[in-house]
């Protein structure tokens, strides 16, 4: 991206903090990178105050498309000339806000590139219909190669080639919905490109160069492998998503001092025990089964476990719907992520006095504004 685009004049809008680490290393923060996530050190997330290359603060997910579209519209209204690129993972793409931003971007038709980094993971393996849809796109790749070859062949025929291509496109439009996945993006106003191998630098560079000046929205579907290049991370991408201190050579994680069980572990084991006695209890998380401890519940009682993807608002209202019909949903979400669903907590749960239990991991009682007792 930095090789092809003229950054920081061209704007790169990253979707989540973990995506930006290599970006930070090559934009002037290499010597200080060892201070990552320490007091006064390099931020673990995108931070505009830290660098002109960080165009939009981001810690959670699904904000990049909306922010990038705003930047593109501002560029056009001010009569300026630069490129805007949003980079989002397939996990972030499941978020409702990403859907809303993509819908508006296709409608407005502004010059904008959206790069989908598809590694079939967020923190945990992705869930939902969108993930299955992306898998079908990947399997449909031979069709797209054949289509491109036919277009080039027809355009090479003097005089009649363009007319033949137009007729072929009309016939294709009638048939493709029946046989070809991967058309949702084009129907929403994006030129779809891919899927391409995200670990092939020559292919990436060639593709980005070809479409970087397109006058309409372009979605580049890049397929990658999470943890690529480091064998322990490839073998267990969930564990290595947020690594604790370890030996690079051996992959051996530093041993923690023995201590009491964590809040997460106590909660998970207790909930499983309660749910085995009470069939009304169901567990819900938003793409964080391991982080919240609900992976234990998923193994013990899979039929009553729901991972809704990076969709906190949906998780809360989904729980409210369950509660109206006599179930006792337990919604386990990190405290900093649940703030996204404040309206749903108030409007869809509290105002109807519904019995929904919220379990806020990674929070201090004082920060949450609740009584520690």
Coordinates of C-alpha atoms in Angstrom, one line a residue:
X1 CA 0.0 0.0 0.0
X2 CA 2.7 2.5 0.9
X3 CA 4.7 1.5 -2.1
X4 CA 1.8 2.0 -4.6
X5 CA 0.1 5.0 -3.0
X6 CA 1.5 8.4 -2.3
X7 CA 1.1 8.4 1.5
X8 CA 0.4 10.5 3.6
X9 CA -1.1 12.6 0.8
X10 CA -3.2 9.5 -0.2
X11 CA -5.1 8.4 2.9
X12 CA -5.0 4.8 4.3
X13 CA -7.9 4.1 6.7
X14 CA -7.2 1.0 8.8
X15 CA -10.2 -0.8 10.4
X16 CA -8.7 -2.1 13.6
X17 CA -5.6 -1.6 15.7
X18 CA -3.9 -5.0 15.1
X19 CA -3.8 -4.3 11.3
X20 CA -1.7 -1.3 11.7
X21 CA 1.5 -2.7 13.4
X22 CA 3.6 -3.1 10.2
X23 CA 2.1 0.2 9.0
X24 CA 3.6 1.8 12.1
X25 CA 6.9 0.2 11.7
X26 CA 7.5 1.7 8.2
X27 CA 6.0 5.1 9.0
X28 CA 8.7 6.4 11.4
X29 CA 8.0 4.4 14.5
X30 CA 10.4 1.5 14.1
X31 CA 12.9 2.6 16.7
X32 CA 10.2 3.2 19.3
X33 CA 8.2 0.1 18.5
X34 CA 9.5 -1.8 21.5
X35 CA 7.5 0.7 23.6
X36 CA 4.2 -0.6 22.1
X37 CA 1.3 -0.4 24.5
X38 CA 3.4 1.0 27.4
X39 CA 2.9 4.3 29.2
X40 CA 4.2 7.1 26.9
X41 CA 5.0 4.6 24.2
X42 CA 3.6 3.7 20.8
X43 CA -0.1 3.3 20.9
X44 CA -1.5 -0.2 20.2
X45 CA -4.1 1.4 17.9
X46 CA -4.3 4.0 15.2
X47 CA -3.8 7.5 16.7
X48 CA -4.0 10.7 14.7
X49 CA -2.0 12.5 17.3
X50 CA 0.9 10.1 16.9
X51 CA 1.5 10.3 13.1
X52 CA 0.2 12.1 10.0
X53 CA 0.1 8.6 8.5
X54 CA -2.7 7.6 11.0
X55 CA -5.7 9.2 9.4
X56 CA -8.4 8.0 11.7
X57 CA -8.3 6.7 15.3
X58 CA -9.4 3.0 15.5
X59 CA -9.4 0.4 18.1
X60 CA -12.4 -1.7 17.5
X61 CA -13.8 -2.7 14.1
X62 CA -16.1 -1.8 11.2
X63 CA -15.5 2.0 11.1
X64 CA -13.1 2.2 8.2
X65 CA -15.6 2.3 5.3
X66 CA -17.8 5.1 6.8
X67 CA -14.7 7.2 7.7
X68 CA -13.1 6.7 4.3
X69 CA -16.3 7.6 2.5
X70 CA -16.5 10.8 4.6
X71 CA -12.9 11.7 3.6
X72 CA -13.7 11.0 -0.1
X73 CA -16.8 13.2 -0.1
X74 CA -14.9 16.0 1.7
X75 CA -12.1 15.7 -1.0
X76 CA -14.7 16.1 -3.8
X77 CA -16.5 19.0 -2.1
X78 CA -13.3 20.9 -1.5
X79 CA -12.1 20.2 -5.1
X80 CA -9.0 18.4 -3.9
X81 CA -7.2 15.5 -5.5
X82 CA -6.0 12.5 -3.5
X83 CA -6.9 8.8 -3.1
X84 CA -8.7 7.2 -0.2
X85 CA -8.3 3.5 0.7
X86 CA -10.1 1.6 3.5
X87 CA -8.6 -1.7 4.7
X88 CA -11.0 -4.0 6.5
X89 CA -10.9 -7.6 7.5
X90 CA -13.6 -10.2 6.8
X91 CA -14.4 -10.1 10.6
X92 CA -14.9 -6.3 10.5
X93 CA -17.1 -6.7 7.5
X94 CA -19.7 -8.5 9.5
X95 CA -20.4 -5.4 11.6
X96 CA -23.6 -3.5 10.9
X97 CA -21.7 -0.2 10.5
X98 CA -19.5 -1.7 7.7
X99 CA -22.7 -2.8 5.9
X100 CA -24.2 0.7 6.3
X101 CA -21.0 2.4 5.0
X102 CA -20.7 0.1 2.1
X103 CA -24.3 0.7 1.1
X104 CA -23.8 4.5 1.1
X105 CA -20.5 4.3 -0.7
X106 CA -22.0 2.3 -3.6
X107 CA -24.9 4.7 -3.8
X108 CA -22.7 7.9 -3.9
X109 CA -20.3 6.3 -6.4
X110 CA -17.2 8.3 -5.2
X111 CA -13.6 7.5 -6.1
X112 CA -12.8 5.1 -3.2
X113 CA -10.9 1.8 -2.8
X114 CA -12.0 -0.8 -0.3
X115 CA -9.5 -3.6 0.4
X116 CA -11.0 -6.7 2.0
X117 CA -8.3 -8.7 3.9
X118 CA -10.0 -12.1 4.0
X119 CA -8.2 -14.5 6.3
X120 CA -11.4 -16.2 7.7
X121 CA -10.6 -14.9 11.2
X122 CA -11.3 -12.0 13.4
X123 CA -10.0 -13.1 16.8
X124 CA -11.8 -16.4 16.6
X125 CA -12.9 -18.0 13.3
X126 CA -15.6 -16.0 11.7
X127 CA -19.2 -16.9 11.8
X128 CA -22.3 -16.0 9.8
X129 CA -23.7 -15.9 6.3
X130 CA -21.1 -13.3 5.1
X131 CA -18.3 -15.7 5.8
X132 CA -19.9 -18.5 3.8
X133 CA -20.5 -15.9 1.0
X134 CA -16.8 -15.0 0.9
X135 CA -15.9 -18.7 0.7
X136 CA -18.2 -19.1 -2.3
X137 CA -16.5 -16.2 -4.0
X138 CA -13.1 -17.8 -3.6
X139 CA -14.4 -21.0 -5.1
X140 CA -15.8 -19.0 -8.0
X141 CA -12.4 -17.6 -9.0
X142 CA -11.9 -19.7 -12.2
X143 CA -15.1 -18.2 -13.6
X144 CA -13.7 -14.7 -13.2
X145 CA -10.4 -15.5 -14.9
X146 CA -12.3 -17.1 -17.8
X147 CA -14.5 -14.0 -18.0
X148 CA -11.5 -11.6 -18.2
X149 CA -9.9 -13.8 -20.9
X150 CA -13.0 -13.7 -23.0
X151 CA -13.3 -9.9 -22.7
X152 CA -9.8 -9.4 -23.8
X153 CA -10.3 -11.8 -26.8
X154 CA -13.5 -10.0 -28.0
X155 CA -12.0 -6.5 -27.7
X156 CA -9.1 -7.7 -29.9
X157 CA -11.5 -8.3 -32.8
X158 CA -11.5 -5.2 -35.1
X159 CA -14.8 -3.3 -35.5
X160 CA -17.2 -5.9 -34.1
X161 CA -15.4 -6.8 -30.9
X162 CA -17.1 -4.1 -28.7
X163 CA -20.6 -5.0 -30.0
X164 CA -20.1 -8.7 -29.4
X165 CA -18.8 -7.8 -25.8
X166 CA -21.9 -5.8 -25.1
X167 CA -24.2 -8.7 -26.2
X168 CA -22.1 -11.1 -24.1
X169 CA -22.5 -8.9 -21.0
X170 CA -26.3 -8.7 -21.5
X171 CA -26.4 -12.5 -21.7
X172 CA -24.1 -12.8 -18.7
X173 CA -26.3 -10.5 -16.6
X174 CA -29.3 -12.8 -17.0
X175 CA -27.4 -15.9 -16.2
X176 CA -24.7 -15.0 -13.6
X177 CA -27.1 -14.8 -10.7
X178 CA -27.8 -18.5 -11.2
X179 CA -24.3 -19.8 -11.3
X180 CA -21.8 -17.2 -9.9
X181 CA -21.3 -16.1 -6.3
X182 CA -19.6 -12.9 -5.4
X183 CA -22.0 -10.5 -7.1
X184 CA -23.4 -8.8 -4.0
X185 CA -20.6 -6.2 -4.0
X186 CA -21.2 -5.3 -7.6
X187 CA -24.9 -5.0 -7.1
X188 CA -24.1 -2.6 -4.3
X189 CA -22.2 -0.3 -6.6
X190 CA -18.6 -1.6 -6.3
X191 CA -16.3 -2.9 -9.0
X192 CA -15.3 -6.3 -7.6
X193 CA -11.7 -7.4 -8.1
X194 CA -10.4 -10.7 -6.9
X195 CA -9.9 -12.8 -5.0
X196 CA -6.2 -12.4 -5.2
X197 CA -3.3 -13.9 -3.3
X198 CA -2.4 -11.5 -0.5
X199 CA 1.0 -13.1 0.0
X200 CA 2.1 -12.4 -3.5
X201 CA 3.7 -8.9 -3.5
X202 CA 3.9 -8.7 -7.3
X203 CA 0.2 -9.6 -7.7
X204 CA -0.8 -7.1 -5.0
X205 CA 1.3 -4.3 -6.5
X206 CA 0.0 -4.9 -10.0
X207 CA -3.6 -5.0 -8.9
X208 CA -3.4 -1.9 -6.8
X209 CA -1.7 0.0 -9.6
X210 CA -4.3 -1.1 -12.1
X211 CA -7.3 0.2 -10.0
X212 CA -5.9 3.0 -7.8
X213 CA -7.2 5.7 -10.1
X214 CA -10.6 4.2 -10.9
X215 CA -13.2 6.9 -10.8
X216 CA -15.8 4.7 -9.0
X217 CA -15.8 2.5 -5.9
X218 CA -13.6 -0.6 -6.2
X219 CA -13.4 -3.5 -3.8
X220 CA -10.2 -5.6 -3.9
X221 CA -10.7 -9.0 -2.3
X222 CA -7.4 -10.2 -0.9
X223 CA -7.1 -13.7 0.6
X224 CA -4.4 -14.1 3.3
X225 CA -3.5 -16.6 6.1
X226 CA -3.5 -15.3 9.6
X227 CA -0.1 -15.7 11.2
X228 CA 1.6 -16.3 7.8
X229 CA 5.3 -16.6 8.1
X230 CA 5.5 -17.7 11.7
X231 CA 4.8 -21.3 12.2
X232 CA 3.4 -21.2 15.8
X233 CA 1.0 -18.4 14.8
X234 CA -0.2 -20.2 11.6
X235 CA -0.9 -23.3 13.8
X236 CA -2.9 -21.5 16.4
X237 CA -4.0 -18.0 15.2
X238 CA -6.5 -17.6 18.0
X239 CA -3.9 -17.9 20.7
X240 CA -1.4 -15.7 18.9
X241 CA -3.9 -13.0 18.1
X242 CA -2.7 -11.0 21.1
X243 CA 0.6 -12.6 22.1
X244 CA 2.0 -12.4 25.6
X245 CA 5.9 -12.3 26.1
X246 CA 7.5 -15.3 24.3
X247 CA 10.7 -16.5 22.7
X248 CA 10.7 -15.8 18.9
X249 CA 13.0 -18.7 18.2
X250 CA 11.0 -21.4 20.0
X251 CA 7.5 -19.9 20.2
X252 CA 7.6 -20.7 24.0
X253 CA 5.4 -18.4 26.0
X254 CA 6.8 -17.0 29.2
X255 CA 5.4 -18.8 32.2
X256 CA 3.1 -16.8 34.4
X257 CA 3.5 -16.9 38.2
X258 CA 0.8 -19.1 39.9
X259 CA -2.2 -17.1 41.1
X260 CA -5.9 -17.3 41.7
X261 CA -8.2 -18.2 38.8
X262 CA -9.2 -15.3 36.5
X263 CA -12.6 -13.7 36.6
X264 CA -13.1 -15.0 33.0
X265 CA -12.5 -18.6 34.1
X266 CA -14.7 -18.4 37.2
X267 CA -17.5 -16.9 35.2
X268 CA -17.3 -19.5 32.4
X269 CA -17.2 -22.5 34.7
X270 CA -20.1 -21.1 36.8
X271 CA -22.3 -20.3 33.8
X272 CA -21.8 -23.9 32.4
X273 CA -22.8 -25.3 35.8
X274 CA -25.9 -23.1 36.0
X275 CA -26.9 -23.8 32.4
X276 CA -26.8 -27.5 33.0
X277 CA -29.4 -27.1 35.7
X278 CA -31.5 -24.4 33.9
X279 CA -32.5 -25.0 30.3
X280 CA -33.6 -21.4 29.9
X281 CA -30.0 -20.1 30.0
X282 CA -28.4 -19.2 26.7
X283 CA -25.0 -17.5 26.1
X284 CA -24.2 -14.8 23.5
X285 CA -21.0 -13.2 22.5
X286 CA -19.8 -10.9 19.7
X287 CA -16.9 -12.6 18.1
X288 CA -15.1 -13.1 21.5
X289 CA -15.8 -16.7 22.7
X290 CA -12.2 -17.2 24.0
X291 CA -11.8 -13.7 25.4
X292 CA -15.0 -13.9 27.4
X293 CA -14.6 -17.6 28.4
X294 CA -17.7 -18.6 26.5
X295 CA -15.7 -21.1 24.4
X296 CA -16.1 -23.4 27.4
X297 CA -19.9 -23.0 27.2
X298 CA -19.8 -23.6 23.5
X299 CA -18.1 -26.9 24.0
X300 CA -20.4 -28.0 26.8
X301 CA -23.8 -26.8 25.5
X302 CA -23.3 -25.8 21.8
X303 CA -27.0 -25.7 21.0
X304 CA -27.5 -22.8 23.4
X305 CA -24.4 -20.8 22.5
X306 CA -24.5 -18.0 19.9
X307 CA -21.5 -16.1 18.4
X308 CA -23.1 -13.2 16.4
X309 CA -19.9 -11.8 14.9
X310 CA -18.7 -8.3 15.5
X311 CA -22.2 -7.0 16.0
X312 CA -22.7 -5.8 19.6
X313 CA -26.0 -4.0 18.8
X314 CA -27.5 -7.1 17.2
X315 CA -26.3 -9.2 20.2
X316 CA -28.2 -7.1 22.7
X317 CA -31.5 -6.9 20.8
X318 CA -31.2 -10.6 19.8
X319 CA -30.9 -11.3 23.6
X320 CA -33.9 -9.1 24.2
X321 CA -36.0 -11.1 21.7
X322 CA -35.0 -14.3 23.4
X323 CA -35.9 -12.9 26.8
X324 CA -39.4 -11.9 25.6
X325 CA -40.1 -15.6 25.1
X326 CA -39.0 -16.9 28.5
X327 CA -35.3 -17.6 28.0
X328 CA -32.5 -16.1 30.2
X329 CA -29.8 -14.8 27.9
X330 CA -26.4 -14.0 29.2
X331 CA -24.5 -11.5 27.0
X332 CA -20.7 -11.6 27.6
X333 CA -18.9 -8.7 25.9
X334 CA -15.8 -6.7 26.7
X335 CA -16.8 -3.5 28.5
X336 CA -15.1 -1.2 25.9
X337 CA -17.0 -3.0 23.1
X338 CA -20.4 -3.0 24.8
X339 CA -20.5 0.8 24.7
X340 CA -21.5 0.4 21.0
X341 CA -24.8 -1.1 22.1
X342 CA -25.8 1.6 24.6
X343 CA -29.0 2.5 22.8
X344 CA -30.0 -1.2 22.5
X345 CA -29.3 -1.8 26.2
X346 CA -31.5 1.1 27.2
X347 CA -34.3 1.0 24.6
X348 CA -34.5 -2.8 23.9
X349 CA -33.8 -4.2 27.3
X350 CA -34.2 -1.7 30.2
X351 CA -37.4 0.0 29.0
X352 CA -39.1 -3.3 28.7
X353 CA -37.6 -4.7 32.0
X354 CA -36.3 -7.8 30.2
X355 CA -34.2 -10.3 32.2
X356 CA -31.0 -10.1 30.2
X357 CA -27.7 -10.6 32.1
X358 CA -24.7 -8.6 30.9
X359 CA -21.2 -9.8 31.8
X360 CA -18.6 -7.1 31.2
X361 CA -15.2 -8.6 31.0
X362 CA -12.1 -6.4 31.3
X363 CA -13.7 -3.7 33.4
X364 CA -13.1 -2.0 36.8
X365 CA -16.2 -1.4 38.9
X366 CA -15.5 2.3 39.3
X367 CA -15.0 2.8 35.5
X368 CA -18.4 1.2 34.8
X369 CA -20.1 3.5 37.3
X370 CA -21.5 0.6 39.3
X371 CA -21.4 -0.2 43.0
X372 CA -18.5 -2.5 43.8
X373 CA -20.7 -4.3 46.4

